[in-house]
Amino acid sequence: MTPIESDSQDIAVSVKDLTMAYREKPVLWDIDMEVPRGVLMAIVGPNGAGKTTLIKAILGLLKPAAGKVEIFGKPFESQRYYVGYVPQCGSVDWDFPTNALDVVTMGRYGHLGWFKRPSKMDRDLALDALDRVGMADFADRQISQLSGGQQQRVFLARALVQDAMIYFMDEPFVGVDAVTEKTIVGILKTLRDQGKTVIVVHHDLQTLSEYFDWAFLMNVRQIALGPVSEVITQENLKAAYGGRSAIF
Amino acid sequence: MIDQLFVLAIACVVAIACALPGVFLVLRQVALMSDAISHAILLGIVIVFFIVKDLHSPFLIVGAALTGILTVVLTELVIQSGRLKKDAAIGLIFPFFFSIGVILITQFAGSVHLDSDAVLLGEIAFAPFNRFLIMGLDLGPISLWVMGAVLVLNVTFITLFYKELKLSTFDSALAASMGFSPVVLHYALMSLVSITAVGAFDAVGSILVVALMITPPATAYLLTRQLKRMLLLSALIGILSAVMGFFFAVAIDASIAGAMATVTGVFFLLAFCFSPDQGVLQKYLRLKAQRVSFSATMLLVQLLDHEGTDTEREENTVSNMIDHMGWTEPFVKQVVRHGLHQKAIIRKGDGLFLTDLGRELARSAMTHT
Amino acid sequence: MLSFDYTLIVVLFGTLILGLVSGCLGAFALLRRQSLLGDAISHAALPGICIVFMLTYSKHPLLLLLGAAVAGWIGTITVMAVVRHTSVKEDAALGIILSVFFGMGLVFLTIIQRMPTAQQSGLSTYLFGSASTLLLNDVITMAVLGAITLGILLLFWKEFKLLTFDRDYAQSLGFPISRLDILITTLIVFSIVIGLQSVGVVLMSAMIIAPAASARQWTDKLSVMVCLSGVFGAVSGVIGALLSGAISKLPTGPTIVVVISIIVIVSLLFAPLRGIVWGAMRQRRYRDNIRFQTMLTNLMLFSESDTDPFYPHDIAALTAIGRGPARKAMADLKEKGLVVNPEADMWALTAAGLKEARCILADKIGGASHD
């Protein structure tokens, strides 16, 4: 990985004036967000708050009505290879004829570029990643025969082999068992300790302070950004969840 | 001349008889079952024909309807086995049945008037020559009687079970909880489609059955969202397609069935482009207008945010909008023009300033989101 | 009747190529849930063939195939546009395109049939297909187009695989997914038009769906599935062509479809991994096992109250408590030496049976404590 210029060193992801609309209804309204490097951050907010939309817009999967996204101070397009992505597990057809190792190897495709096939090295990297998520024994397993938690771990391993600087994850704890949840959190913390930035769409306020050090609270508009303890205040939660927050 | 009138009459009756169940096929998202059924019934017709040796036996309809149902059942079974997805399951069974039907015809039907081209293409022009004779009394073409009966059956079924069909189409879970079995209704509807298809295919062939069942209802769906209106409109579009297709075919001396299908497509294309609510043209204009007005509101909020701050002079300018919002210059100009027109902003050189109205709009936009 | 002369060899090569190419691309169509798009494309090709003929008066295979491809492609784009821009769903959009385009094709076909040229006669073979009309020229065209199609598929293998499995992820890696979509759809269109002359527009969709649907049952690996699908397609093409050459008036298209359909049925029922028959047998064994276990434990529990674990019990009592036919289960258990029946309709555990029953019970209680 090439070193990143010093003045943009501290800000991993910068989002300016990001607005998205479906018809005339705003889904994201004027989001400004600067995520420092090396934090483990959760994006939280009620259902329909636009959390998934936000990371899809940052990743260029959806076209915003207005706004800019920068990764380490440069436009997203040129910085793509610093970014890894773990989509929601339910977004793919798990009956696809392939095995766990193959799925993880797909994480290398971005590095390979056009036409080149994955080499022995790519496969070894994939095996390593599977090992890190505790799935080495399942490398040859057809993906439909994996449990929800195992599928999620395979997705995480696929992002790990991307060897990115910033990771985006969409609800990685949905439908997974307790062991997987602990494994994933452990890996996320390791990534953070290696100086990587991890941004996770999350919906469980109970585990927020245990799992994450930063939080971005939103409901269409942004409400607060910062260390978890500063973000999760009575006032902010009321702003995000209205009368619906039953947590306090 | 009188024969041409009969052809027209048969075509209209077929069009209405197809459009009515077609509405429910389109709404229930099983439109392609009409394709599957209209092909698969050939096998039933051929088998029954070999037994009764009469192309106008009512048993043909029974045999065909049974094959239609068998196709539906087999398709559902394959889907339920989890081995294949829905689209593949639909596409597997009817070609098999249809192929067996075609092979049986070519091998064993010999010289009788059951040839594979006619099955596929239909020959409505010949329909008036098969007369319905009772004790030497000529009661008109058989096709007209058969399709008339099918039409009556369809209208009766839909009228009797209108409420149930409507409920199970829009909310099958609720319908089931109220005791209307969606499965029973599904199979009843599929039987209706089979009977309609077998009645019609003699006259118009199996592909036109698909055109008449799917295209007019889909066209109507672009024009209205009310079930009753959709049924009426589908029937109307079906009749218009039949009549116009007939004259078009006569004028250029081409296949009547093909011309009718083509005209249904023309109606759909017109609705696709120009429907007042769903048309692509309207939608494009509306989206463009929405984008500008939405962006103008964003502009107001942006101006309000920086109003009275030290950086107002630099932030609230046209050039900054181009830089900041990621908009192109022409688009910023368009948005500014919209704001000026609304009397929400004033422009002084490069600088943009909110009016009282603009401030109010911006505040209400922020609280409403 | 059959002799392997030059004409037959040409025909066999043609049907082999068509089956191979449609099988390989069909695998992707199946996984992309575009199976029925094949139906729309093949029907939509008919007006394209007719228009090219009306414009050029030529039956050159390359021209006709290109006409078919362009029309099939326009049909596909229309389906996508309708689904994208209106609330009309995909099934209806496919139905509209296939029937309306086919209707237009019929109009053109009838006009052509009335044209004062001797050339026209062959076009209606495109309805049901006729492999016997394949000439060397046709087969060379098919081979070239097929080789290009398969070559591109191989070249973009990795990209197509990723696109098919996980679009969002592919896009996040920077692959231009809409352009890849168009490319693979174009390849599918070509794989269909290659077969139109032999199989016909009405049934060609089966050659996209059926080989792939069969192959999927035999393997869980994409590369194997695509190869197998190609092999199934080619085999059915060749067998179909042989049969229809050997038996007079047997139309090629329907014959090929019947052959591939038989392969589908066998695959669905008996493929080692996913065969329905094996699945049902597994299910049954599982159910039997549960029933045996219930019977054994019931016998033991009945007996413990009598302090004699080998006390015989009446079949009626066992049936009443055991849910389901007890007699057959008991007979099976007796064969395994786990129970005996000292007199008619009276059953008791053997020593082995008692041990087994204790194990089962211990397992159940142990299993329950895990929850």
mmCIF file of C-alpha atoms in Angstrom, chain B residues 72-244:
data_model
loop_
_atom_site.group_PDB
_atom_site.id
_atom_site.type_symbol
_atom_site.label_atom_id
_atom_site.label_comp_id
_atom_site.label_asym_id
_atom_site.label_seq_id
_atom_site.Cartn_x
_atom_site.Cartn_y
_atom_site.Cartn_z
ATOM 1 C CA VAL B 72 -49.309 -25.537 -13.111
ATOM 2 C CA VAL B 73 -49.091 -28.347 -10.545
ATOM 3 C CA LEU B 74 -45.773 -29.652 -11.909
ATOM 4 C CA THR B 75 -44.320 -26.149 -12.008
ATOM 5 C CA GLU B 76 -45.326 -25.553 -8.389
ATOM 6 C CA LEU B 77 -43.886 -28.940 -7.378
ATOM 7 C CA VAL B 78 -40.512 -28.173 -8.959
ATOM 8 C CA ILE B 79 -40.430 -24.765 -7.259
ATOM 9 C CA GLN B 80 -41.351 -26.307 -3.917
ATOM 10 C CA SER B 81 -38.644 -28.945 -4.222
ATOM 11 C CA GLY B 82 -36.186 -26.025 -3.981
ATOM 12 C CA ARG B 83 -34.027 -27.384 -6.789
ATOM 13 C CA LEU B 84 -34.822 -24.612 -9.238
ATOM 14 C CA LYS B 85 -36.005 -21.022 -9.149
ATOM 15 C CA LYS B 86 -39.462 -20.024 -10.278
ATOM 16 C CA ASP B 87 -38.535 -18.709 -13.716
ATOM 17 C CA ALA B 88 -36.599 -21.835 -14.654
ATOM 18 C CA ALA B 89 -39.407 -24.086 -13.425
ATOM 19 C CA ILE B 90 -41.973 -22.265 -15.563
ATOM 20 C CA GLY B 91 -39.717 -22.455 -18.601
ATOM 21 C CA LEU B 92 -38.990 -26.180 -18.341
ATOM 22 C CA ILE B 93 -42.330 -27.906 -18.404
ATOM 23 C CA PHE B 94 -44.270 -26.294 -21.219
ATOM 24 C CA PRO B 95 -41.644 -26.812 -23.951
ATOM 25 C CA PHE B 96 -41.591 -30.504 -23.029
ATOM 26 C CA PHE B 97 -45.378 -30.892 -23.268
ATOM 27 C CA PHE B 98 -45.580 -28.768 -26.380
ATOM 28 C CA SER B 99 -42.823 -30.765 -28.073
ATOM 29 C CA ILE B 100 -44.517 -34.070 -27.348
ATOM 30 C CA GLY B 101 -47.725 -32.600 -28.732
ATOM 31 C CA VAL B 102 -46.048 -31.444 -31.931
ATOM 32 C CA ILE B 103 -44.278 -34.788 -32.392
ATOM 33 C CA LEU B 104 -47.524 -36.711 -31.919
ATOM 34 C CA ILE B 105 -49.220 -34.522 -34.521
ATOM 35 C CA THR B 106 -46.489 -34.940 -37.104
ATOM 36 C CA GLN B 107 -46.197 -38.669 -36.551
ATOM 37 C CA PHE B 108 -49.771 -39.769 -36.180
ATOM 38 C CA ALA B 109 -52.268 -37.105 -37.142
ATOM 39 C CA GLY B 110 -51.633 -37.647 -40.842
ATOM 40 C CA SER B 111 -54.033 -35.708 -42.967
ATOM 41 C CA VAL B 112 -56.481 -34.371 -40.362
ATOM 42 C CA HIS B 113 -56.620 -30.631 -39.875
ATOM 43 C CA LEU B 114 -54.412 -30.572 -36.895
ATOM 44 C CA ASP B 115 -51.059 -29.324 -37.958
ATOM 45 C CA SER B 116 -48.449 -27.739 -35.814
ATOM 46 C CA ASP B 117 -48.319 -24.444 -37.676
ATOM 47 C CA ALA B 118 -52.033 -23.901 -37.215
ATOM 48 C CA VAL B 119 -51.730 -24.614 -33.507
ATOM 49 C CA LEU B 120 -49.100 -21.981 -33.158
ATOM 50 C CA LEU B 121 -50.440 -19.404 -35.514
ATOM 51 C CA GLY B 122 -54.161 -20.046 -35.640
ATOM 52 C CA GLU B 123 -56.234 -19.408 -38.695
ATOM 53 C CA ILE B 124 -59.017 -17.104 -37.724
ATOM 54 C CA ALA B 125 -59.754 -16.475 -41.385
ATOM 55 C CA PHE B 126 -60.998 -20.050 -41.682
ATOM 56 C CA ALA B 127 -62.939 -19.972 -38.436
ATOM 57 C CA PRO B 128 -66.279 -19.010 -40.025
ATOM 58 C CA PHE B 129 -66.244 -22.116 -42.235
ATOM 59 C CA ASN B 130 -66.667 -24.524 -39.365
ATOM 60 C CA ARG B 131 -70.395 -24.185 -38.895
ATOM 61 C CA PHE B 132 -72.456 -25.176 -35.904
ATOM 62 C CA LEU B 133 -75.144 -27.414 -37.345
ATOM 63 C CA ILE B 134 -78.046 -28.799 -35.375
ATOM 64 C CA MET B 135 -80.289 -31.097 -37.380
ATOM 65 C CA GLY B 136 -79.276 -29.340 -40.567
ATOM 66 C CA LEU B 137 -79.891 -25.906 -39.115
ATOM 67 C CA ASP B 138 -76.950 -23.558 -39.541
ATOM 68 C CA LEU B 139 -76.389 -21.614 -36.337
ATOM 69 C CA GLY B 140 -73.220 -19.815 -37.379
ATOM 70 C CA PRO B 141 -69.537 -20.606 -36.829
ATOM 71 C CA ILE B 142 -68.678 -23.031 -34.045
ATOM 72 C CA SER B 143 -65.817 -20.833 -32.843
ATOM 73 C CA LEU B 144 -68.243 -18.039 -32.080
ATOM 74 C CA TRP B 145 -70.373 -20.366 -29.960
ATOM 75 C CA VAL B 146 -67.394 -21.849 -28.159
ATOM 76 C CA MET B 147 -65.776 -18.523 -27.412
ATOM 77 C CA GLY B 148 -69.135 -17.024 -26.471
ATOM 78 C CA ALA B 149 -69.542 -19.773 -23.899
ATOM 79 C CA VAL B 150 -65.984 -19.213 -22.612
ATOM 80 C CA LEU B 151 -66.676 -15.492 -22.346
ATOM 81 C CA VAL B 152 -69.857 -16.112 -20.373
ATOM 82 C CA LEU B 153 -67.953 -18.469 -18.095
ATOM 83 C CA ASN B 154 -65.191 -15.915 -17.490
ATOM 84 C CA VAL B 155 -67.593 -13.063 -16.842
ATOM 85 C CA THR B 156 -69.648 -15.227 -14.480
ATOM 86 C CA PHE B 157 -66.614 -16.418 -12.565
ATOM 87 C CA ILE B 158 -65.136 -12.958 -12.176
ATOM 88 C CA THR B 159 -68.472 -11.430 -11.170
ATOM 89 C CA LEU B 160 -69.206 -14.170 -8.631
ATOM 90 C CA PHE B 161 -65.749 -14.192 -7.084
ATOM 91 C CA TYR B 162 -64.843 -10.569 -7.680
ATOM 92 C CA LYS B 163 -64.390 -9.800 -3.990
ATOM 93 C CA GLU B 164 -62.322 -12.933 -3.318
ATOM 94 C CA LEU B 165 -60.141 -12.456 -6.390
ATOM 95 C CA LYS B 166 -59.504 -8.849 -5.507
ATOM 96 C CA LEU B 167 -58.630 -9.622 -1.918
ATOM 97 C CA SER B 168 -56.396 -12.589 -2.669
ATOM 98 C CA THR B 169 -54.631 -10.634 -5.426
ATOM 99 C CA PHE B 170 -53.760 -7.667 -3.252
ATOM 100 C CA ASP B 171 -53.369 -9.353 0.111
ATOM 101 C CA SER B 172 -53.229 -13.116 -0.066
ATOM 102 C CA ALA B 173 -52.357 -13.456 3.611
ATOM 103 C CA LEU B 174 -55.438 -11.527 4.672
ATOM 104 C CA ALA B 175 -57.558 -13.481 2.211
ATOM 105 C CA ALA B 176 -56.265 -16.751 3.663
ATOM 106 C CA SER B 177 -56.956 -15.596 7.206
ATOM 107 C CA MET B 178 -60.525 -14.828 6.187
ATOM 108 C CA GLY B 179 -60.979 -18.329 4.848
ATOM 109 C CA PHE B 180 -60.584 -17.750 1.108
ATOM 110 C CA SER B 181 -57.952 -20.259 0.165
ATOM 111 C CA PRO B 182 -55.482 -18.553 -2.182
ATOM 112 C CA VAL B 183 -54.496 -21.967 -3.533
ATOM 113 C CA VAL B 184 -58.029 -22.826 -4.586
ATOM 114 C CA LEU B 185 -58.482 -19.433 -6.235
ATOM 115 C CA HIS B 186 -55.097 -19.750 -7.934
ATOM 116 C CA TYR B 187 -56.039 -23.072 -9.477
ATOM 117 C CA ALA B 188 -59.505 -21.831 -10.366
ATOM 118 C CA LEU B 189 -57.943 -18.912 -12.203
ATOM 119 C CA MET B 190 -55.463 -21.215 -13.937
ATOM 120 C CA SER B 191 -58.327 -23.483 -15.034
ATOM 121 C CA LEU B 192 -60.056 -20.455 -16.462
ATOM 122 C CA VAL B 193 -56.888 -19.502 -18.336
ATOM 123 C CA SER B 194 -56.583 -23.060 -19.688
ATOM 124 C CA ILE B 195 -60.190 -23.151 -20.882
ATOM 125 C CA THR B 196 -59.864 -19.718 -22.462
ATOM 126 C CA ALA B 197 -56.616 -20.682 -24.143
ATOM 127 C CA VAL B 198 -58.009 -23.883 -25.634
ATOM 128 C CA GLY B 199 -61.142 -22.112 -26.822
ATOM 129 C CA ALA B 200 -59.124 -19.355 -28.410
ATOM 130 C CA PHE B 201 -56.186 -21.208 -29.862
ATOM 131 C CA ASP B 202 -58.223 -22.800 -32.610
ATOM 132 C CA ALA B 203 -59.030 -19.313 -33.830
ATOM 133 C CA VAL B 204 -55.955 -17.305 -33.033
ATOM 134 C CA GLY B 205 -53.149 -19.705 -32.106
ATOM 135 C CA SER B 206 -51.274 -20.053 -28.859
ATOM 136 C CA ILE B 207 -49.016 -17.021 -29.123
ATOM 137 C CA LEU B 208 -51.834 -14.574 -29.811
ATOM 138 C CA VAL B 209 -53.584 -15.933 -26.736
ATOM 139 C CA VAL B 210 -50.568 -14.687 -24.783
ATOM 140 C CA ALA B 211 -50.674 -11.315 -26.564
ATOM 141 C CA LEU B 212 -54.370 -10.853 -25.821
ATOM 142 C CA MET B 213 -54.115 -12.046 -22.230
ATOM 143 C CA ILE B 214 -51.110 -9.982 -21.189
ATOM 144 C CA THR B 215 -50.738 -6.898 -23.333
ATOM 145 C CA PRO B 216 -54.164 -5.207 -22.969
ATOM 146 C CA PRO B 217 -54.206 -5.696 -19.156
ATOM 147 C CA ALA B 218 -50.615 -4.439 -18.869
ATOM 148 C CA THR B 219 -51.580 -1.426 -20.984
ATOM 149 C CA ALA B 220 -54.611 -0.800 -18.788
ATOM 150 C CA TYR B 221 -52.376 -1.111 -15.741
ATOM 151 C CA LEU B 222 -50.370 1.846 -17.020
ATOM 152 C CA LEU B 223 -53.551 3.883 -17.296
ATOM 153 C CA THR B 224 -55.513 3.107 -14.154
ATOM 154 C CA ARG B 225 -55.107 1.650 -10.699
ATOM 155 C CA GLN B 226 -58.726 0.728 -10.136
ATOM 156 C CA LEU B 227 -59.510 -2.937 -10.640
ATOM 157 C CA LYS B 228 -62.944 -2.391 -12.209
ATOM 158 C CA ARG B 229 -61.655 0.236 -14.604
ATOM 159 C CA MET B 230 -58.712 -1.960 -15.418
ATOM 160 C CA LEU B 231 -61.018 -4.836 -16.371
ATOM 161 C CA LEU B 232 -63.152 -2.607 -18.575
ATOM 162 C CA LEU B 233 -60.187 -0.853 -20.140
ATOM 163 C CA SER B 234 -58.447 -4.175 -20.879
ATOM 164 C CA ALA B 235 -61.547 -5.476 -22.625
ATOM 165 C CA LEU B 236 -61.812 -2.243 -24.595
ATOM 166 C CA ILE B 237 -58.159 -2.273 -25.647
ATOM 167 C CA GLY B 238 -58.555 -5.941 -26.560
ATOM 168 C CA ILE B 239 -61.538 -5.157 -28.827
ATOM 169 C CA LEU B 240 -59.807 -2.178 -30.436
ATOM 170 C CA SER B 241 -56.704 -4.293 -31.090
ATOM 171 C CA ALA B 242 -58.833 -7.044 -32.616
ATOM 172 C CA VAL B 243 -60.748 -4.682 -34.907
ATOM 173 C CA MET B 244 -57.786 -2.572 -35.957
#
